[in-house]
PDB file of C-alpha atoms and ligand atoms in Angstrom:
ATOM      1  CA  UNK A 574     202.877  80.115 215.198  1.00 79.00           C
ATOM      2  CA  UNK A 575     205.446  82.042 217.217  1.00 92.00           C
ATOM      3  CA  UNK A 576     206.539  80.318 220.402  1.00 96.00           C
ATOM      4  CA  UNK A 577     208.006  82.286 223.278  1.00 97.00           C
ATOM      5  CA  UNK A 578     211.780  81.761 223.431  1.00 98.00           C
ATOM      6  CA  UNK A 579     213.672  82.468 226.640  1.00 98.00           C
ATOM      7  CA  UNK A 580     217.479  82.233 226.366  1.00 98.00           C
ATOM      8  CA  UNK A 581     219.855  81.303 229.185  1.00 98.00           C
ATOM      9  CA  UNK A 582     223.579  81.990 228.809  1.00 98.00           C
ATOM     10  CA  UNK A 583     226.128  79.709 230.468  1.00 98.00           C
ATOM     11  CA  UNK A 584     229.039  82.124 230.560  1.00 96.00           C
ATOM     12  CA  UNK A 585     231.894  79.705 231.399  1.00 95.00           C
ATOM     13  CA  UNK A 586     231.250  77.714 228.204  1.00 96.00           C
ATOM     14  CA  UNK A 587     229.543  80.336 225.999  1.00 95.00           C
ATOM     15  CA  UNK A 588     226.515  78.051 225.684  1.00 97.00           C
ATOM     16  CA  UNK A 589     222.958  79.214 225.045  1.00 98.00           C
ATOM     17  CA  UNK A 590     220.138  77.057 226.426  1.00 98.00           C
ATOM     18  CA  UNK A 591     216.504  77.803 225.682  1.00 98.00           C
ATOM     19  CA  UNK A 592     213.055  77.358 227.128  1.00 98.00           C
ATOM     20  CA  UNK A 593     210.563  77.373 224.271  1.00 98.00           C
ATOM     21  CA  UNK A 594     206.902  77.644 225.210  1.00 97.00           C
ATOM     22  CA  UNK A 595     203.468  77.756 223.733  1.00 94.00           C
ATOM     23  CA  UNK A 596     202.203  80.630 225.872  1.00 84.00           C
ATOM     24  CA  UNK A 597     198.579  79.611 225.354  1.00 89.00           C
ATOM     25  CA  UNK A 598     198.976  76.028 226.469  1.00 89.00           C
ATOM     26  CA  UNK A 599     201.700  76.756 229.041  1.00 94.00           C
ATOM     27  CA  UNK A 600     203.679  73.800 227.750  1.00 96.00           C
ATOM     28  CA  UNK A 601     207.377  74.023 227.014  1.00 97.00           C
ATOM     29  CA  UNK A 602     210.546  72.292 225.906  1.00 98.00           C
ATOM     30  CA  UNK A 603     214.035  72.902 227.238  1.00 98.00           C
ATOM     31  CA  UNK A 604     216.879  72.811 224.710  1.00 98.00           C
ATOM     32  CA  UNK A 605     220.542  72.057 225.548  1.00 98.00           C
ATOM     33  CA  UNK A 606     220.524  72.715 229.319  1.00 98.00           C
ATOM     34  CA  UNK A 607     223.914  72.971 231.051  1.00 98.00           C
ATOM     35  CA  UNK A 608     225.270  71.391 234.242  1.00 98.00           C
ATOM     36  CA  UNK A 609     227.986  73.455 235.923  1.00 98.00           C
ATOM     37  CA  UNK A 610     231.309  71.665 236.232  1.00 98.00           C
ATOM     38  CA  UNK A 611     234.542  72.760 237.865  1.00 97.00           C
ATOM     39  CA  UNK A 612     237.340  70.769 236.281  1.00 95.00           C
ATOM     40  CA  UNK A 613     239.761  71.719 239.037  1.00 96.00           C
ATOM     41  CA  UNK A 614     237.761  69.996 241.751  1.00 97.00           C
ATOM     42  CA  UNK A 615     235.629  67.593 239.693  1.00 97.00           C
ATOM     43  CA  UNK A 616     232.509  69.108 241.275  1.00 98.00           C
ATOM     44  CA  UNK A 617     229.237  69.552 239.420  1.00 98.00           C
ATOM     45  CA  UNK A 618     226.766  72.323 240.230  1.00 98.00           C
ATOM     46  CA  UNK A 619     223.178  73.187 239.411  1.00 98.00           C
ATOM     47  CA  UNK A 620     223.127  76.975 239.799  1.00 98.00           C
ATOM     48  CA  UNK A 621     222.685  77.452 236.037  1.00 98.00           C
ATOM     49  CA  UNK A 622     220.103  74.691 235.669  1.00 98.00           C
ATOM     50  CA  UNK A 623     218.199  76.080 238.649  1.00 98.00           C
ATOM     51  CA  UNK A 624     217.638  79.322 236.712  1.00 98.00           C
ATOM     52  CA  UNK A 625     215.761  77.245 234.137  1.00 98.00           C
ATOM     53  CA  UNK A 626     213.778  75.522 236.899  1.00 98.00           C
ATOM     54  CA  UNK A 627     212.881  78.868 238.470  1.00 98.00           C
ATOM     55  CA  UNK A 628     211.802  80.320 235.123  1.00 98.00           C
ATOM     56  CA  UNK A 629     209.537  77.368 234.341  1.00 98.00           C
ATOM     57  CA  UNK A 630     207.999  77.522 237.810  1.00 97.00           C
ATOM     58  CA  UNK A 631     207.425  81.280 237.675  1.00 97.00           C
ATOM     59  CA  UNK A 632     205.850  81.065 234.211  1.00 96.00           C
ATOM     60  CA  UNK A 633     203.714  78.079 235.218  1.00 96.00           C
ATOM     61  CA  UNK A 634     205.148  75.952 232.399  1.00 97.00           C
ATOM     62  CA  UNK A 635     204.801  72.189 232.090  1.00 97.00           C
ATOM     63  CA  UNK A 636     207.971  70.826 230.498  1.00 98.00           C
ATOM     64  CA  UNK A 637     207.136  68.109 227.976  1.00 97.00           C
ATOM     65  CA  UNK A 638     210.567  67.532 226.459  1.00 98.00           C
ATOM     66  CA  UNK A 639     214.209  68.123 227.277  1.00 98.00           C
ATOM     67  CA  UNK A 640     215.919  68.198 223.896  1.00 98.00           C
ATOM     68  CA  UNK A 641     219.601  67.875 223.059  1.00 98.00           C
ATOM     69  CA  UNK A 642     220.860  69.046 219.671  1.00 98.00           C
ATOM     70  CA  UNK A 643     223.757  66.554 220.027  1.00 98.00           C
ATOM     71  CA  UNK A 644     226.120  65.038 222.588  1.00 98.00           C
ATOM     72  CA  UNK A 645     228.102  68.199 223.340  1.00 98.00           C
ATOM     73  CA  UNK A 646     231.859  68.135 223.837  1.00 97.00           C
ATOM     74  CA  UNK A 647     232.250  71.521 225.509  1.00 97.00           C
ATOM     75  CA  UNK A 648     229.767  71.416 228.400  1.00 98.00           C
ATOM     76  CA  UNK A 649     227.951  68.863 230.540  1.00 98.00           C
ATOM     77  CA  UNK A 650     224.209  68.443 230.079  1.00 98.00           C
ATOM     78  CA  UNK A 651     221.824  68.959 232.982  1.00 98.00           C
ATOM     79  CA  UNK A 652     219.049  67.010 231.230  1.00 98.00           C
ATOM     80  CA  UNK A 653     218.810  64.343 233.955  1.00 98.00           C
ATOM     81  CA  UNK A 654     218.811  66.925 236.729  1.00 98.00           C
ATOM     82  CA  UNK A 655     216.128  68.995 234.993  1.00 98.00           C
ATOM     83  CA  UNK A 656     214.015  65.922 234.414  1.00 98.00           C
ATOM     84  CA  UNK A 657     214.139  65.196 238.152  1.00 98.00           C
ATOM     85  CA  UNK A 658     212.978  68.764 238.881  1.00 98.00           C
ATOM     86  CA  UNK A 659     210.596  69.504 236.027  1.00 98.00           C
ATOM     87  CA  UNK A 660     209.568  66.193 234.489  1.00 98.00           C
ATOM     88  CA  UNK A 661     209.530  65.800 230.729  1.00 97.00           C
ATOM     89  CA  UNK A 662     211.259  63.240 228.546  1.00 98.00           C
ATOM     90  CA  UNK A 663     214.865  63.484 227.310  1.00 98.00           C
ATOM     91  CA  UNK A 664     215.381  63.184 223.553  1.00 98.00           C
ATOM     92  CA  UNK A 665     218.330  63.350 221.154  1.00 98.00           C
ATOM     93  CA  UNK A 666     219.005  62.431 217.527  1.00 98.00           C
ATOM     94  CA  UNK A 667     219.126  58.719 216.738  1.00 98.00           C
ATOM     95  CA  UNK A 668     222.740  59.126 215.577  1.00 98.00           C
ATOM     96  CA  UNK A 669     223.647  59.128 219.290  1.00 98.00           C
ATOM     97  CA  UNK A 670     224.127  55.350 218.990  1.00 98.00           C
ATOM     98  CA  UNK A 671     227.145  55.843 216.708  1.00 98.00           C
ATOM     99  CA  UNK A 672     228.519  58.533 219.017  1.00 98.00           C
ATOM    100  CA  UNK A 673     228.064  56.217 222.001  1.00 98.00           C
ATOM    101  CA  UNK A 674     229.783  53.308 220.250  1.00 98.00           C
ATOM    102  CA  UNK A 675     232.723  55.517 219.268  1.00 96.00           C
ATOM    103  CA  UNK A 676     233.248  57.006 222.686  1.00 97.00           C
ATOM    104  CA  UNK A 677     232.692  53.720 224.478  1.00 97.00           C
ATOM    105  CA  UNK A 678     235.917  52.688 222.740  1.00 96.00           C
ATOM    106  CA  UNK A 679     237.706  56.005 223.306  1.00 95.00           C
ATOM    107  CA  UNK A 680     236.979  55.935 227.047  1.00 97.00           C
ATOM    108  CA  UNK A 681     237.350  52.180 227.446  1.00 96.00           C
ATOM    109  CA  UNK A 682     233.876  51.867 229.012  1.00 97.00           C
ATOM    110  CA  UNK A 683     232.764  48.476 230.293  1.00 96.00           C
ATOM    111  CA  UNK A 684     229.700  46.320 229.732  1.00 96.00           C
ATOM    112  CA  UNK A 685     227.563  48.559 231.945  1.00 95.00           C
ATOM    113  CA  UNK A 686     227.499  51.099 229.116  1.00 98.00           C
ATOM    114  CA  UNK A 687     225.338  49.849 226.258  1.00 98.00           C
ATOM    115  CA  UNK A 688     225.604  52.039 223.136  1.00 98.00           C
ATOM    116  CA  UNK A 689     222.025  51.663 221.944  1.00 98.00           C
ATOM    117  CA  UNK A 690     220.503  54.953 223.103  1.00 98.00           C
ATOM    118  CA  UNK A 691     218.639  53.394 226.060  1.00 98.00           C
ATOM    119  CA  UNK A 692     219.962  56.153 228.349  1.00 98.00           C
ATOM    120  CA  UNK A 693     217.538  58.558 226.618  1.00 98.00           C
ATOM    121  CA  UNK A 694     213.739  58.466 226.707  1.00 98.00           C
ATOM    122  CA  UNK A 695     213.405  58.958 222.970  1.00 98.00           C
ATOM    123  CA  UNK A 696     215.673  58.875 219.906  1.00 98.00           C
ATOM    124  CA  UNK A 697     214.596  61.171 217.101  1.00 98.00           C
ATOM    125  CA  UNK A 698     214.875  60.590 213.365  1.00 98.00           C
ATOM    126  CA  UNK A 699     214.812  63.179 210.606  1.00 98.00           C
ATOM    127  CA  UNK A 700     211.279  64.431 209.896  1.00 98.00           C
ATOM    128  CA  UNK A 701     209.738  63.310 213.183  1.00 98.00           C
ATOM    129  CA  UNK A 702     207.425  65.673 215.049  1.00 97.00           C
ATOM    130  CA  UNK A 703     206.748  66.242 218.736  1.00 97.00           C
ATOM    131  CA  UNK A 704     203.952  68.359 220.178  1.00 91.00           C
ATOM    132  CA  UNK A 705     204.324  71.246 222.596  1.00 92.00           C
ATOM    133  CA  UNK A 706     200.913  72.676 223.282  1.00 90.00           C
ATOM    134  CA  UNK A 707     199.553  73.618 219.861  1.00 91.00           C
ATOM    135  CA  UNK A 708     203.016  73.935 218.325  1.00 90.00           C
ATOM    136  CA  UNK A 709     204.803  71.118 216.491  1.00 95.00           C
ATOM    137  CA  UNK A 710     208.497  70.521 217.045  1.00 98.00           C
ATOM    138  CA  UNK A 711     209.986  69.299 213.768  1.00 98.00           C
ATOM    139  CA  UNK A 712     213.227  67.325 213.878  1.00 98.00           C
ATOM    140  CA  UNK A 713     215.749  68.073 211.115  1.00 98.00           C
ATOM    141  CA  UNK A 714     218.819  65.818 211.018  1.00 98.00           C
ATOM    142  CA  UNK A 715     221.907  67.980 210.456  1.00 98.00           C
ATOM    143  CA  UNK A 716     224.918  65.654 210.657  1.00 98.00           C
ATOM    144  CA  UNK A 717     228.387  66.991 209.949  1.00 98.00           C
ATOM    145  CA  UNK A 718     229.608  68.456 213.246  1.00 98.00           C
ATOM    146  CA  UNK A 719     228.657  65.126 214.836  1.00 97.00           C
ATOM    147  CA  UNK A 720     226.645  62.202 213.511  1.00 96.00           C
ATOM    148  CA  UNK A 721     223.852  62.717 216.066  1.00 98.00           C
ATOM    149  CA  UNK A 722     223.294  66.426 215.351  1.00 98.00           C
ATOM    150  CA  UNK A 723     219.696  67.555 214.892  1.00 98.00           C
ATOM    151  CA  UNK A 724     218.048  70.969 214.595  1.00 98.00           C
ATOM    152  CA  UNK A 725     214.598  71.668 216.016  1.00 98.00           C
ATOM    153  CA  UNK A 726     212.072  73.820 214.134  1.00 98.00           C
ATOM    154  CA  UNK A 727     209.403  75.001 216.560  1.00 97.00           C
ATOM    155  CA  UNK A 728     206.880  77.247 214.845  1.00 95.00           C
ATOM    156  CA  UNK A 729     209.005  79.966 213.236  1.00 96.00           C
ATOM    157  CA  UNK A 730     211.984  79.359 215.567  1.00 98.00           C
ATOM    158  CA  UNK A 731     214.907  77.166 214.532  1.00 98.00           C
ATOM    159  CA  UNK A 732     217.400  75.831 217.064  1.00 98.00           C
ATOM    160  CA  UNK A 733     220.493  74.988 215.082  1.00 98.00           C
ATOM    161  CA  UNK A 734     222.764  73.442 217.717  1.00 98.00           C
ATOM    162  CA  UNK A 735     226.346  73.382 216.452  1.00 97.00           C
ATOM    163  CA  UNK A 736     225.843  73.769 212.714  1.00 98.00           C
ATOM    164  CA  UNK A 737     226.091  77.500 212.167  1.00 98.00           C
ATOM    165  CA  UNK A 738     226.791  80.219 214.709  1.00 98.00           C
ATOM    166  CA  UNK A 739     225.956  83.918 214.383  1.00 98.00           C
ATOM    167  CA  UNK A 740     226.867  85.113 210.854  1.00 98.00           C
ATOM    168  CA  UNK A 741     230.216  86.515 212.048  1.00 98.00           C
ATOM    169  CA  UNK A 742     230.967  83.246 213.895  1.00 97.00           C
ATOM    170  CA  UNK A 743     230.627  80.968 210.863  1.00 98.00           C
ATOM    171  CA  UNK A 744     230.135  77.246 211.331  1.00 98.00           C
ATOM    172  CA  UNK A 745     230.982  74.398 213.700  1.00 97.00           C
ATOM    173  CA  UNK A 746     234.101  72.245 213.553  1.00 97.00           C
ATOM    174  CA  UNK A 747     233.898  68.891 211.807  1.00 97.00           C
ATOM    175  CA  UNK A 748     236.988  67.129 213.163  1.00 95.00           C
ATOM    176  CA  UNK A 749     235.391  65.118 215.967  1.00 94.00           C
ATOM    177  CA  UNK A 750     234.896  61.377 215.351  1.00 92.00           C
ATOM    178  CA  UNK A 751     231.914  61.051 212.986  1.00 93.00           C
ATOM    179  CA  UNK A 752     232.287  64.663 211.801  1.00 96.00           C
ATOM    180  CA  UNK A 753     232.295  65.420 208.072  1.00 98.00           C
ATOM    181  CA  UNK A 754     232.589  68.886 206.515  1.00 98.00           C
ATOM    182  CA  UNK A 755     230.809  67.964 203.255  1.00 98.00           C
ATOM    183  CA  UNK A 756     227.940  66.529 205.284  1.00 98.00           C
ATOM    184  CA  UNK A 757     227.754  69.700 207.391  1.00 98.00           C
ATOM    185  CA  UNK A 758     227.606  71.811 204.213  1.00 98.00           C
ATOM    186  CA  UNK A 759     224.642  69.802 202.973  1.00 98.00           C
ATOM    187  CA  UNK A 760     222.950  70.001 206.378  1.00 98.00           C
ATOM    188  CA  UNK A 761     223.347  73.785 206.385  1.00 98.00           C
ATOM    189  CA  UNK A 762     221.800  73.946 202.898  1.00 98.00           C
ATOM    190  CA  UNK A 763     218.731  72.171 204.291  1.00 98.00           C
ATOM    191  CA  UNK A 764     218.429  74.841 206.971  1.00 98.00           C
ATOM    192  CA  UNK A 765     218.969  77.621 204.421  1.00 98.00           C
ATOM    193  CA  UNK A 766     216.016  76.263 202.404  1.00 98.00           C
ATOM    194  CA  UNK A 767     213.661  77.225 205.257  1.00 98.00           C
ATOM    195  CA  UNK A 768     211.709  80.514 204.958  1.00 98.00           C
ATOM    196  CA  UNK A 769     214.051  83.530 205.031  1.00 98.00           C
ATOM    197  CA  UNK A 770     212.211  85.024 208.015  1.00 98.00           C
ATOM    198  CA  UNK A 771     212.781  81.918 210.182  1.00 98.00           C
ATOM    199  CA  UNK A 772     214.260  82.984 213.516  1.00 98.00           C
ATOM    200  CA  UNK A 773     217.590  81.214 214.149  1.00 98.00           C
ATOM    201  CA  UNK A 774     218.799  80.534 217.693  1.00 98.00           C
ATOM    202  CA  UNK A 775     222.431  79.464 218.116  1.00 98.00           C
ATOM    203  CA  UNK A 776     223.888  77.108 220.720  1.00 98.00           C
ATOM    204  CA  UNK A 777     227.086  79.099 221.214  1.00 97.00           C
ATOM    205  CA  UNK A 778     228.371  82.585 220.733  1.00 96.00           C
ATOM    206  CA  UNK A 779     231.955  83.567 221.408  1.00 92.00           C
ATOM    207  CA  UNK A 780     231.416  87.290 220.665  1.00 93.00           C
ATOM    208  CA  UNK A 781     234.074  87.673 217.941  1.00 94.00           C
ATOM    209  CA  UNK A 782     235.921  90.977 217.898  1.00 94.00           C
ATOM    210  CA  UNK A 783     234.702  91.778 221.402  1.00 95.00           C
ATOM    211  CA  UNK A 784     231.147  92.643 220.305  1.00 96.00           C
ATOM    212  CA  UNK A 785     228.142  92.028 222.572  1.00 96.00           C
ATOM    213  CA  UNK A 786     227.214  88.387 222.989  1.00 96.00           C
ATOM    214  CA  UNK A 787     224.268  87.402 220.756  1.00 98.00           C
ATOM    215  CA  UNK A 788     221.944  84.451 220.277  1.00 98.00           C
ATOM    216  CA  UNK A 789     219.372  85.235 217.582  1.00 98.00           C
ATOM    217  CA  UNK A 790     219.537  85.857 213.846  1.00 98.00           C
ATOM    218  CA  UNK A 791     217.511  84.795 210.781  1.00 98.00           C
ATOM    219  CA  UNK A 792     217.941  82.488 207.819  1.00 98.00           C
ATOM    220  CA  UNK A 793     218.036  85.583 205.566  1.00 98.00           C
ATOM    221  CA  UNK A 794     220.933  87.061 207.539  1.00 98.00           C
ATOM    222  CA  UNK A 795     222.822  83.765 207.516  1.00 98.00           C
ATOM    223  CA  UNK A 796     222.395  83.343 203.765  1.00 98.00           C
ATOM    224  CA  UNK A 797     223.534  86.917 203.143  1.00 98.00           C
ATOM    225  CA  UNK A 798     226.529  87.124 205.429  1.00 98.00           C
ATOM    226  CA  UNK A 799     227.632  83.954 207.245  1.00 98.00           C
ATOM    227  CA  UNK A 800     231.412  84.136 207.007  1.00 98.00           C
ATOM    228  CA  UNK A 801     231.786  80.408 206.254  1.00 98.00           C
ATOM    229  CA  UNK A 802     228.708  79.522 204.224  1.00 98.00           C
ATOM    230  CA  UNK A 803     226.407  81.985 202.494  1.00 98.00           C
ATOM    231  CA  UNK A 804     224.577  82.053 199.162  1.00 98.00           C
ATOM    232  CA  UNK A 805     227.137  81.252 196.474  1.00 98.00           C
ATOM    233  CA  UNK A 806     229.583  79.317 198.705  1.00 98.00           C
ATOM    234  CA  UNK A 807     230.380  75.959 197.095  1.00 98.00           C
ATOM    235  CA  UNK A 808     230.720  72.679 198.960  1.00 98.00           C
ATOM    236  CA  UNK A 809     234.329  72.455 197.797  1.00 98.00           C
ATOM    237  CA  UNK A 810     235.186  75.912 199.159  1.00 98.00           C
ATOM    238  CA  UNK A 811     233.486  75.137 202.441  1.00 98.00           C
ATOM    239  CA  UNK A 812     235.198  71.790 202.911  1.00 98.00           C
ATOM    240  CA  UNK A 813     238.639  73.262 202.146  1.00 98.00           C
ATOM    241  CA  UNK A 814     238.056  76.146 204.580  1.00 98.00           C
ATOM    242  CA  UNK A 815     236.726  73.806 207.292  1.00 98.00           C
ATOM    243  CA  UNK A 816     239.612  71.332 207.012  1.00 97.00           C
ATOM    244  CA  UNK A 817     242.225  74.087 207.153  1.00 97.00           C
ATOM    245  CA  UNK A 818     240.557  75.749 210.116  1.00 97.00           C
ATOM    246  CA  UNK A 819     239.863  72.540 212.057  1.00 97.00           C
ATOM    247  CA  UNK A 820     243.569  71.668 211.856  1.00 95.00           C
ATOM    248  CA  UNK A 821     244.275  74.776 213.980  1.00 96.00           C
ATOM    249  CA  UNK A 822     241.673  74.218 216.732  1.00 95.00           C
ATOM    250  CA  UNK A 823     242.491  72.980 220.224  1.00 94.00           C
ATOM    251  CA  UNK A 824     240.593  70.112 221.838  1.00 93.00           C
ATOM    252  CA  UNK A 825     237.686  71.639 223.859  1.00 94.00           C
ATOM    253  CA  UNK A 826     238.503  72.179 227.561  1.00 95.00           C
ATOM    254  CA  UNK A 827     235.753  69.923 228.860  1.00 97.00           C
ATOM    255  CA  UNK A 828     235.617  67.213 226.180  1.00 96.00           C
ATOM    256  CA  UNK A 829     236.677  64.430 228.570  1.00 97.00           C
ATOM    257  CA  UNK A 830     234.029  64.958 231.279  1.00 98.00           C
ATOM    258  CA  UNK A 831     231.381  66.291 228.873  1.00 98.00           C
ATOM    259  CA  UNK A 832     231.237  63.381 226.504  1.00 98.00           C
ATOM    260  CA  UNK A 833     231.189  60.773 229.263  1.00 98.00           C
ATOM    261  CA  UNK A 834     228.214  62.471 230.916  1.00 98.00           C
ATOM    262  CA  UNK A 835     226.382  63.507 227.755  1.00 98.00           C
ATOM    263  CA  UNK A 836     226.345  60.058 226.139  1.00 98.00           C
ATOM    264  CA  UNK A 837     224.537  59.044 229.361  1.00 98.00           C
ATOM    265  CA  UNK A 838     221.849  61.718 228.843  1.00 98.00           C
ATOM    266  CA  UNK A 839     223.377  63.884 231.564  1.00 98.00           C
ATOM    267  CA  UNK A 840     223.888  61.102 234.113  1.00 98.00           C
ATOM    268  CA  UNK A 841     227.166  60.495 235.903  1.00 98.00           C
ATOM    269  CA  UNK A 842     228.718  57.040 235.476  1.00 97.00           C
ATOM    270  CA  UNK A 843     227.360  54.496 237.972  1.00 96.00           C
ATOM    271  CA  UNK A 844     229.153  54.911 241.319  1.00 97.00           C
ATOM    272  CA  UNK A 845     231.945  52.597 242.425  1.00 97.00           C
ATOM    273  CA  UNK A 846     231.550  50.517 245.593  1.00 98.00           C
ATOM    274  CA  UNK A 847     232.531  53.608 247.614  1.00 98.00           C
ATOM    275  CA  UNK A 848     229.492  55.466 246.301  1.00 98.00           C
ATOM    276  CA  UNK A 849     231.569  57.896 244.199  1.00 98.00           C
ATOM    277  CA  UNK A 850     231.179  58.349 240.427  1.00 98.00           C
ATOM    278  CA  UNK A 851     234.459  58.406 238.540  1.00 97.00           C
ATOM    279  CA  UNK A 852     235.217  59.808 235.088  1.00 97.00           C
ATOM    280  CA  UNK A 853     237.976  58.262 233.012  1.00 97.00           C
ATOM    281  CA  UNK A 854     240.887  60.088 231.352  1.00 96.00           C
ATOM    282  CA  UNK A 855     242.245  58.109 228.406  1.00 96.00           C
ATOM    283  CA  UNK A 856     245.921  59.051 228.264  1.00 96.00           C
ATOM    284  CA  UNK A 857     247.361  59.740 224.782  1.00 94.00           C
ATOM    285  CA  UNK A 858     244.118  58.569 223.195  1.00 90.00           C
ATOM    286  CA  UNK A 859     242.103  61.578 222.064  1.00 87.00           C
ATOM    287  CA  UNK A 860     243.207  62.735 218.623  1.00 81.00           C
ATOM    288  CA  UNK A 861     244.589  59.306 217.756  1.00 80.00           C
ATOM    289  CA  UNK A 862     242.819  57.426 214.951  1.00 74.00           C
ATOM    290  CA  UNK A 863     239.981  55.233 216.192  1.00 70.00           C
TER     291      UNK A 863
HETATM  292 FE1  FE2 B 365     229.090  70.626 219.744  1.00 82.58          FE
END
């Protein structure tokens, strides 16, 4: 079964979101939707999310699920906003509880924030299935970049989140709390065991070498030419490469606002008595051992 996949690029963060539909049943899921955020002013915006809303309305789609591949550290999620506009239930991998517990400590969050996943409508375990029209959505746990990372296999289309990028972009970093390069290698092997013709949709593309921005490849292409992990790459080689590379990477621009919103399923923190939501900046904390 081949679902219809409509990509949406969020240029400021290089993020690809997707609407995946069973054209016959007119049911759809939204994957990794983005909330605009201007760090200079602390203002959020919905212009990008509204493109998804407009598409679903124009195509007459009923949104059943809003799916996150993980709690992103580079962009804010618009899952809550989209749910208010389109309906559907928000789901993420069950490893979100560990991510929430970790970042509750990092951000010094109070008792109002309970790290048990209750902010989401559904927590997904490896091997679970959801239905979209006549198409099953299969959940594949792919920890390594983060402990809550999952991929979604919908018909012949695989949404890999931050595991692998386009073949010339390699793989995701593993130096966030809960990240583990050996685990990511094994997760990628699980994806590479899928049929070679499986369509692969990435969560980010940074257009290396100035080429056109891209979003779709196949398992066959990844196995033949992914610059970090292809057929023949050993776990040891991958882990050594990943550790060396991660040591050179900057902290993502939006990690501080993103994580605080994304562990709340795209909600802002509850407002203070003045009606304003505040995000916290832990000074000299990120990058320090937990
Ligand atoms: Fe990520």
